[in-house]
Amino acid sequence: MPSLPHTISNAAMLLRSKKISSVELTKACIDRIEKIDATLNAVVHRNFQGALAQAKKVDALGTFESPLSGIPYLAKDVYCEKGVTTTACSNVLRNKDYIPPFDSTTTKRLKAASAISLGKTNTDEFTMGASTETSCFGVTKNPWDLSRVAGGSSGGSAAAVAADECFFALATDTGGSIRQPAGFCNCAGMRVTYGRTSRYGVMSMASSLDTIGCITKTVEDTAIVLSAIAGADPLDGTTADVPVPDYRKALTGNVKGLKIGLPKEYFIDGMNAEVESAVRDAVKVLKDLGATVKEISLKHTKYATPTYYVLCPSEVSSNMARYDGVRYGHTVKEPKDLLDYYERVRSEGFGPEVKRRIMIGTYALSAGYYDAYYRQAQKVRTLICKDFEDAFEDVDVILSPISPTPAFKIGAHADDPVAMYLEDVFLDGQVMAGIPCMSVQCGFSKENLPIGLQIMGPQWGEEIVLRTGDAYQKATDWHMRKPRI
Ligand code: GLN
């Protein structure tokens, strides 16, 4: 067997030319998970028998029509998949091992493309966090440095891709959860325009902010997965009926004349010098390829994270109401009465971060405070949106760092939820505006920790973001580096 090809595009080529089988690829991923995952803790539910059975079927058919045919992947533990345990890494669902009786639209579309589902990856509980430390299964370790977090909330997905446990992993981005872990683990990760992918069957955190996407090694691989999963869905009324292009066609490698904006609010005094210089070097690479660069201003940037932390918990408080233990999930014995039943189910089932957000959100939505907090935050959201609209009149893409620092130590923010929220400073503006944005590998710190470049585009501008990221990857090799694990 040739050595394991680590990108979807390579693997698809080998499958089509019959140099490798899907069963071999699947076994290689399973072996890798069995060998290293006790150390990483990236995979929380395994579907190995199911995966091998699927791979056998795909091999028997032998056509490999879709570029995802026969390719093994993992999904964040919030994607419902028929017959595969899915728990949002929360005791509220884990205690009775929730097994969905249906498929999310995305896992269904991947099944139709004959991709192979290996199981579920670790996440912060119900995707609330920036480090995967709030998972009921414990933290995922960063494959580049085991004393550090892999980021969050999709830390399991990013670590699994970086460490070759799968070829791509599904993830979600509500406030940065695809982009930040991708940046921390040396992966590529895209948040799409809100409404580009279906949220149906993915456990909700904050419905007006949640987006569905993937983490991969290369921008080309992101384009492949996105072409398979994007598009309108009658089961999710927030998806838009905008045609889905073959995103790979956008990857021309040509950025001549591309207008890049650098927002001054994202390059602030006192920012981490290594992050700043890696990002500025990346801008120079694109400039050398023919792009032009100008400074721009997104003047409401400083309000993005505070606004997010009003809107997100408000929607969380409403979405978490369904976990009452009546129809599924954690339940308690011999309650005194109905109130006692609810109180115990929810106080035993949810962890501290989920409870904190339910309380903040309930407060912000309550009759006396709705106008002061929730309505006000919605108005600021509109202003942030307008900042981006104005900026994209003038430039094609906007570049910035993904995070203020490379991956931080496990436990660094353990006693300080606000410090954890501030990890999102470069990630929440895009969420307010619903624009596509992605993390691309752009360097390493002296401690050999990956650094991510953020590329943002206008709404429905996935193609320009992918084209920019791909042109950058064609000119650099950061994305080829692998952790030693
Ligand atoms: N750090 C953000 C939060 O905790 C990210 C969440 C997400 O994107 N799922 O809300």
XYZ file of C-alpha atoms and ligand atoms in Angstrom:
495
model
C 0.000 0.000 0.000
C 1.427 3.460 -0.857
C 1.971 5.726 2.141
C -1.249 7.396 3.304
C -2.036 10.426 1.122
C -3.126 13.145 3.467
C -5.376 15.338 1.369
C -8.761 14.582 -0.133
C -7.549 15.523 -3.601
C -4.568 13.100 -3.429
C -6.618 10.310 -1.925
C -9.357 10.726 -4.554
C -6.767 10.393 -7.316
C -5.351 7.204 -5.817
C -8.819 5.752 -5.345
C -9.817 6.447 -8.941
C -6.645 4.916 -10.320
C -7.196 1.891 -8.009
C -3.816 2.365 -6.330
C -5.580 2.246 -2.994
C -8.995 1.113 -1.770
C -11.430 2.903 0.490
C -11.140 0.014 2.971
C -7.373 0.595 3.121
C -7.815 4.324 3.679
C -10.451 3.696 6.336
C -8.295 1.126 8.132
C -5.326 3.501 8.063
C -7.437 6.190 9.777
C -8.801 3.699 12.314
C -5.257 2.483 13.124
C -4.101 6.047 13.546
C -6.995 6.861 15.895
C -6.327 3.694 17.895
C -2.654 4.545 18.145
C -2.716 8.209 19.108
C -6.160 9.225 20.281
C -5.655 8.115 23.858
C -3.130 10.966 23.921
C -5.073 13.573 21.914
C -8.666 12.892 22.963
C -10.044 14.203 19.669
C -12.509 11.388 18.907
C -15.374 10.812 21.333
C -17.651 8.323 19.511
C -16.375 5.677 17.116
C -18.305 4.267 14.193
C -15.551 1.960 12.919
C -17.686 -1.053 12.003
C -20.127 1.175 10.152
C -17.242 2.931 8.387
C -15.656 -0.317 7.202
C -18.986 -1.620 5.956
C -19.564 1.645 4.023
C -16.029 1.527 2.580
C -16.517 -2.054 1.379
C -19.681 -1.021 -0.457
C -17.953 1.926 -2.105
C -15.020 -0.286 -3.193
C -17.417 -2.880 -4.599
C -19.097 -0.215 -6.694
C -15.672 1.006 -7.785
C -16.804 4.153 -9.640
C -15.587 6.881 -7.248
C -17.731 9.384 -9.071
C -17.673 12.119 -6.446
C -14.290 13.433 -5.223
C -15.483 12.423 -1.741
C -16.307 8.800 -2.646
C -14.539 6.498 -0.242
C -12.911 9.322 1.772
C -13.050 8.875 5.584
C -14.136 11.840 7.711
C -15.119 12.677 11.287
C -17.975 14.970 12.381
C -18.139 17.263 15.388
C -20.308 15.708 18.094
C -23.281 17.956 17.279
C -24.062 16.527 13.828
C -26.955 14.096 14.106
C -26.270 10.966 12.169
C -28.721 8.091 12.062
C -27.611 5.335 14.414
C -24.396 7.025 15.603
C -24.189 8.303 19.189
C -24.211 12.107 19.264
C -23.983 13.949 22.583
C -22.757 17.551 22.064
C -20.141 16.482 24.652
C -22.730 17.226 27.344
C -23.807 14.994 30.220
C -27.375 15.966 29.418
C -27.188 13.695 26.347
C -24.252 11.472 27.257
C -25.862 9.957 30.317
C -28.275 8.067 28.122
C -26.111 8.038 24.983
C -28.440 9.841 22.613
C -28.604 7.988 19.278
C -30.303 10.114 16.608
C -32.995 8.398 14.553
C -32.272 10.713 11.571
C -29.494 12.343 9.565
C -28.516 16.006 9.455
C -28.713 17.397 5.916
C -24.918 17.588 5.802
C -24.246 13.977 6.818
C -26.974 12.950 4.407
C -25.322 14.851 1.563
C -21.974 13.291 2.457
C -23.580 9.848 2.434
C -24.943 10.606 -1.028
C -21.377 11.513 -2.070
C -20.198 8.151 -0.590
C -17.904 9.704 2.028
C -17.082 7.389 4.952
C -18.170 8.430 8.448
C -15.687 7.351 11.149
C -17.410 8.888 14.168
C -17.604 12.031 16.271
C -15.087 14.599 17.471
C -14.713 16.405 20.755
C -16.178 19.884 21.256
C -16.855 22.327 24.027
C -20.214 21.452 25.573
C -22.879 22.409 22.981
C -20.028 24.260 21.205
C -19.729 26.906 23.938
C -16.087 27.773 24.354
C -12.787 28.526 22.670
C -10.656 25.637 23.952
C -12.678 22.360 24.055
C -12.158 22.457 27.829
C -15.896 22.537 28.611
C -16.465 19.086 27.042
C -17.791 16.419 29.406
C -15.134 14.129 27.870
C -12.260 16.400 28.914
C -9.967 18.582 26.841
C -8.518 17.765 23.407
C -4.768 18.282 23.306
C -3.012 20.226 20.587
C -0.967 17.802 18.435
C 1.769 20.465 18.122
C 2.210 20.779 21.891
C 0.320 18.482 24.227
C 0.346 21.024 27.046
C -1.773 23.385 24.941
C -5.382 23.513 23.783
C -6.345 22.624 20.228
C -8.726 25.593 20.267
C -12.464 25.456 20.315
C -15.101 24.719 20.137
C -14.177 22.416 17.208
C -10.859 21.436 18.821
C -11.469 17.732 18.246
C -12.084 18.249 14.521
C -8.962 20.401 14.062
C -6.681 18.104 16.081
C -8.002 15.034 14.227
C -7.297 16.581 10.812
C -3.873 17.894 11.842
C -2.868 14.492 13.230
C -4.102 12.516 10.178
C -6.908 10.706 11.984
C -9.178 11.526 9.026
C -9.084 13.441 5.734
C -11.498 16.178 6.756
C -13.767 16.913 9.677
C -17.128 18.623 9.919
C -17.292 21.501 12.355
C -19.479 24.490 13.247
C -18.680 28.185 13.592
C -20.947 30.339 15.733
C -18.273 32.733 16.972
C -15.050 31.407 15.488
C -15.185 27.701 16.289
C -14.006 26.572 12.861
C -11.423 29.271 12.230
C -9.672 29.465 15.607
C -8.992 25.719 16.117
C -7.935 25.457 12.453
C -5.458 28.267 13.136
C -4.196 26.655 16.353
C -3.595 23.253 14.701
C -2.240 24.244 11.241
C -5.375 23.452 9.274
C -7.557 25.332 6.817
C -11.085 26.085 7.984
C -13.914 28.081 6.465
C -16.971 29.739 7.897
C -19.448 30.248 5.058
C -22.001 32.991 4.434
C -24.922 32.530 6.831
C -27.524 30.580 4.846
C -25.010 28.916 2.502
C -25.133 25.546 4.315
C -28.001 23.844 6.081
C -28.165 23.718 9.873
C -30.831 21.010 9.834
C -29.958 18.193 12.218
C -27.020 19.990 13.811
C -27.634 20.737 17.481
C -28.211 24.481 17.750
C -26.274 26.877 19.904
C -27.302 30.349 18.626
C -29.489 29.979 15.577
C -28.871 33.352 13.916
C -25.104 32.838 14.181
C -24.493 29.088 13.727
C -22.917 27.977 10.445
C -21.959 24.547 9.175
C -18.591 23.846 7.579
C -15.432 21.823 7.603
C -11.783 21.720 8.604
C -9.268 20.409 6.074
C -5.555 20.551 5.299
C -5.797 22.584 2.115
C -8.031 25.248 0.644
C -8.645 22.944 -2.320
C -10.026 20.305 0.048
C -12.320 22.901 1.630
C -13.604 23.722 -1.872
C -14.296 20.035 -2.506
C -16.260 19.501 0.711
C -18.144 22.761 0.384
C -19.288 21.929 -3.142
C -20.836 18.739 -1.729
C -22.548 20.174 1.351
C -23.643 23.716 0.382
C -26.974 24.767 -1.015
C -30.611 25.428 -0.197
C -32.435 22.924 1.992
C -36.224 22.823 2.418
C -35.627 21.601 5.979
C -33.792 24.810 6.959
C -35.732 27.962 6.096
C -32.645 30.127 6.651
C -30.754 28.589 3.729
C -30.825 30.685 0.583
C -31.580 29.525 -2.915
C -28.270 30.706 -4.336
C -26.684 28.345 -6.900
C -23.693 26.334 -5.634
C -20.717 26.604 -7.979
C -18.001 23.989 -8.293
C -15.742 25.844 -5.901
C -12.634 24.184 -7.289
C -13.092 26.155 -10.493
C -12.458 29.328 -8.491
C -8.950 28.139 -7.603
C -7.114 29.722 -10.493
C -4.023 30.725 -8.534
C -4.434 34.195 -9.987
C -4.668 37.165 -7.615
C -3.383 39.835 -10.003
C -5.224 43.064 -9.314
C -6.951 41.638 -6.203
C -7.693 44.490 -3.802
C -6.789 43.596 -0.209
C -7.938 45.658 2.777
C -6.069 45.625 6.095
C -8.356 46.888 8.868
C -6.388 49.049 11.271
C -8.569 47.905 14.199
C -7.148 44.362 13.814
C -3.519 45.475 14.004
C -3.315 47.069 17.393
C -0.481 48.169 19.682
C 0.738 45.425 21.902
C -0.410 42.593 19.668
C 1.714 39.448 19.628
C 4.765 40.266 17.510
C 5.093 36.802 15.973
C 1.447 36.746 14.922
C 1.701 40.238 13.450
C 4.839 39.505 11.461
C 3.498 36.183 10.101
C 0.336 37.929 8.901
C 2.246 40.881 7.403
C 4.563 38.418 5.603
C 1.503 36.649 4.179
C 0.176 39.972 2.897
C 3.532 40.538 1.213
C 3.353 37.130 -0.498
C -0.024 38.082 -1.989
C 1.313 41.491 -2.976
C 4.213 39.834 -4.782
C 1.631 37.752 -6.638
C 0.049 40.948 -7.965
C -2.493 41.998 -5.313
C -2.756 45.596 -4.097
C -3.024 46.460 -0.417
C -4.599 49.368 1.430
C -5.431 50.191 5.008
C -9.142 50.321 5.796
C -11.237 50.937 8.896
C -13.983 48.772 10.377
C -14.867 51.248 13.018
C -17.271 49.258 15.169
C -14.850 46.343 15.587
C -14.415 46.893 19.322
C -18.129 46.290 19.869
C -18.227 42.969 18.031
C -17.276 40.659 20.906
C -19.445 42.420 23.555
C -22.377 42.339 21.112
C -21.784 38.664 20.385
C -21.818 37.869 24.112
C -25.282 39.420 24.460
C -26.842 37.895 21.337
C -25.242 34.450 21.590
C -26.316 33.670 25.199
C -29.798 35.042 24.483
C -30.259 32.528 21.696
C -28.538 29.825 23.768
C -31.034 30.344 26.610
C -33.854 29.646 24.213
C -32.221 26.705 22.398
C -31.233 24.899 25.608
C -34.860 24.859 26.820
C -35.493 21.674 24.828
C -33.176 19.614 27.043
C -35.705 18.836 29.729
C -35.135 15.098 30.028
C -38.729 14.319 29.110
C -38.270 13.003 25.572
C -34.574 12.159 25.572
C -31.366 12.739 27.485
C -30.492 12.819 31.178
C -33.290 12.071 33.573
C -33.626 11.799 37.371
C -35.291 9.292 39.670
C -38.136 10.022 42.049
C -38.526 13.764 41.633
C -40.608 15.477 44.331
C -42.622 17.353 41.729
C -42.312 18.744 38.197
C -40.243 21.747 39.243
C -37.849 19.535 41.197
C -37.605 17.281 38.134
C -36.629 20.136 35.771
C -34.232 21.654 38.266
C -32.381 18.418 38.845
C -32.276 17.324 35.187
C -30.793 20.622 34.126
C -28.492 21.291 37.044
C -27.055 17.762 36.875
C -26.980 17.626 33.071
C -25.414 20.952 32.081
C -21.907 22.120 32.877
C -20.976 25.571 34.254
C -20.467 27.367 30.904
C -23.860 26.321 29.567
C -25.520 27.390 32.819
C -23.694 30.728 32.739
C -24.980 31.432 29.219
C -28.539 30.384 30.045
C -28.500 32.841 32.951
C -26.951 35.727 30.982
C -29.295 35.106 28.054
C -32.427 34.840 30.178
C -31.485 38.108 31.856
C -30.816 39.897 28.543
C -34.166 38.745 27.163
C -36.232 39.462 30.267
C -38.981 42.100 30.030
C -37.075 44.722 32.021
C -33.763 44.387 30.215
C -34.649 43.395 26.637
C -34.503 46.991 25.358
C -31.293 47.788 27.187
C -29.369 44.701 26.080
C -30.856 42.499 23.373
C -32.445 45.193 21.212
C -29.396 47.425 21.618
C -27.081 44.576 20.606
C -29.154 43.954 17.470
C -28.732 47.617 16.517
C -24.973 47.414 16.973
C -24.985 44.233 14.880
C -26.477 46.268 12.021
C -23.715 48.872 12.347
C -21.025 46.183 12.223
C -22.679 44.709 9.158
C -22.647 48.140 7.521
C -18.895 48.523 8.246
C -18.229 45.411 6.168
C -20.652 46.396 3.399
C -18.918 49.758 3.044
C -15.463 48.181 3.121
C -16.322 45.699 0.374
C -17.325 48.605 -1.904
C -13.637 49.332 -1.985
C -11.729 46.061 -1.559
C -12.213 42.437 -2.626
C -10.973 40.701 0.504
C -9.961 41.727 4.018
C -7.049 40.094 5.839
C -6.294 39.862 9.555
C -4.907 37.457 12.137
C -7.196 34.695 13.409
C -6.198 34.972 17.057
C -4.243 37.405 19.182
C -1.782 34.623 20.131
C -0.939 31.055 19.086
C -2.555 28.187 21.066
C -2.614 28.872 24.804
C -1.847 26.469 27.666
C -4.534 24.122 28.931
C -6.098 25.748 31.996
C -4.786 29.250 31.168
C -8.291 30.772 31.340
C -9.790 28.251 33.748
C -10.910 30.834 36.320
C -11.694 33.658 33.962
C -14.610 33.238 31.529
C -14.183 36.789 30.218
C -10.553 36.102 29.230
C -11.852 33.086 27.318
C -14.510 35.249 25.590
C -11.786 37.702 24.555
C -10.095 34.938 22.576
C -12.780 35.716 19.962
C -11.766 39.368 19.345
C -10.883 38.855 15.688
C -13.672 36.350 15.034
C -16.991 37.918 16.015
C -17.330 40.846 13.570
C -17.642 38.461 10.614
C -20.307 36.511 12.505
C -22.369 39.652 13.100
C -22.129 40.419 9.367
C -22.784 36.836 8.203
C -19.859 36.958 5.763
C -17.587 34.119 4.610
C -14.144 33.997 6.156
C -11.441 31.415 6.517
C -8.306 30.499 8.370
C -5.238 29.565 6.320
C -1.865 28.408 7.669
C 0.637 31.303 7.545
C 3.566 30.526 9.814
C 4.924 29.236 13.109
C 6.033 30.872 16.332
C 9.489 30.298 17.817
C 7.896 27.625 19.977
C 6.785 25.859 16.794
C 3.095 26.718 17.213
C 0.972 27.321 14.108
C -0.287 30.811 13.211
C -3.433 31.457 11.164
C -4.238 34.111 8.570
C -7.870 35.202 8.290
C -9.313 35.943 4.829
C -12.760 37.587 4.717
C -15.013 38.193 1.723
C -18.402 39.812 1.059
C -21.631 37.814 1.562
C -21.798 34.930 -0.952
C -18.145 35.652 -1.800
C -16.840 32.167 -0.884
C -15.113 31.934 -4.258
C -12.923 34.985 -3.812
C -11.954 33.880 -0.298
C -11.053 30.400 -1.540
C -9.177 31.782 -4.547
C -7.078 34.034 -2.309
C -6.333 31.261 0.182
C -5.462 28.779 -2.516
C -3.162 31.214 -4.345
C -1.391 31.803 -1.032
C -1.025 28.062 -0.402
C 0.339 27.535 -3.910
C 3.085 30.045 -3.081
C 3.910 28.763 0.426
C 4.335 25.454 2.241
C 3.176 26.092 5.806
C 0.193 23.813 5.224
C 2.504 20.888 4.475
C 4.056 20.880 7.940
C 2.952 18.107 10.242
C 3.056 17.744 13.999
C 5.322 15.024 15.361
C 2.871 12.740 17.093
N -15.718 31.140 21.473
C -17.033 31.247 20.954
C -18.032 31.012 22.060
O -17.661 30.463 23.058
C -17.151 30.295 19.844
C -18.308 29.388 19.800
C -18.575 28.731 18.502
O -18.189 29.230 17.438
N -19.243 27.596 18.558
O -19.173 31.360 21.957
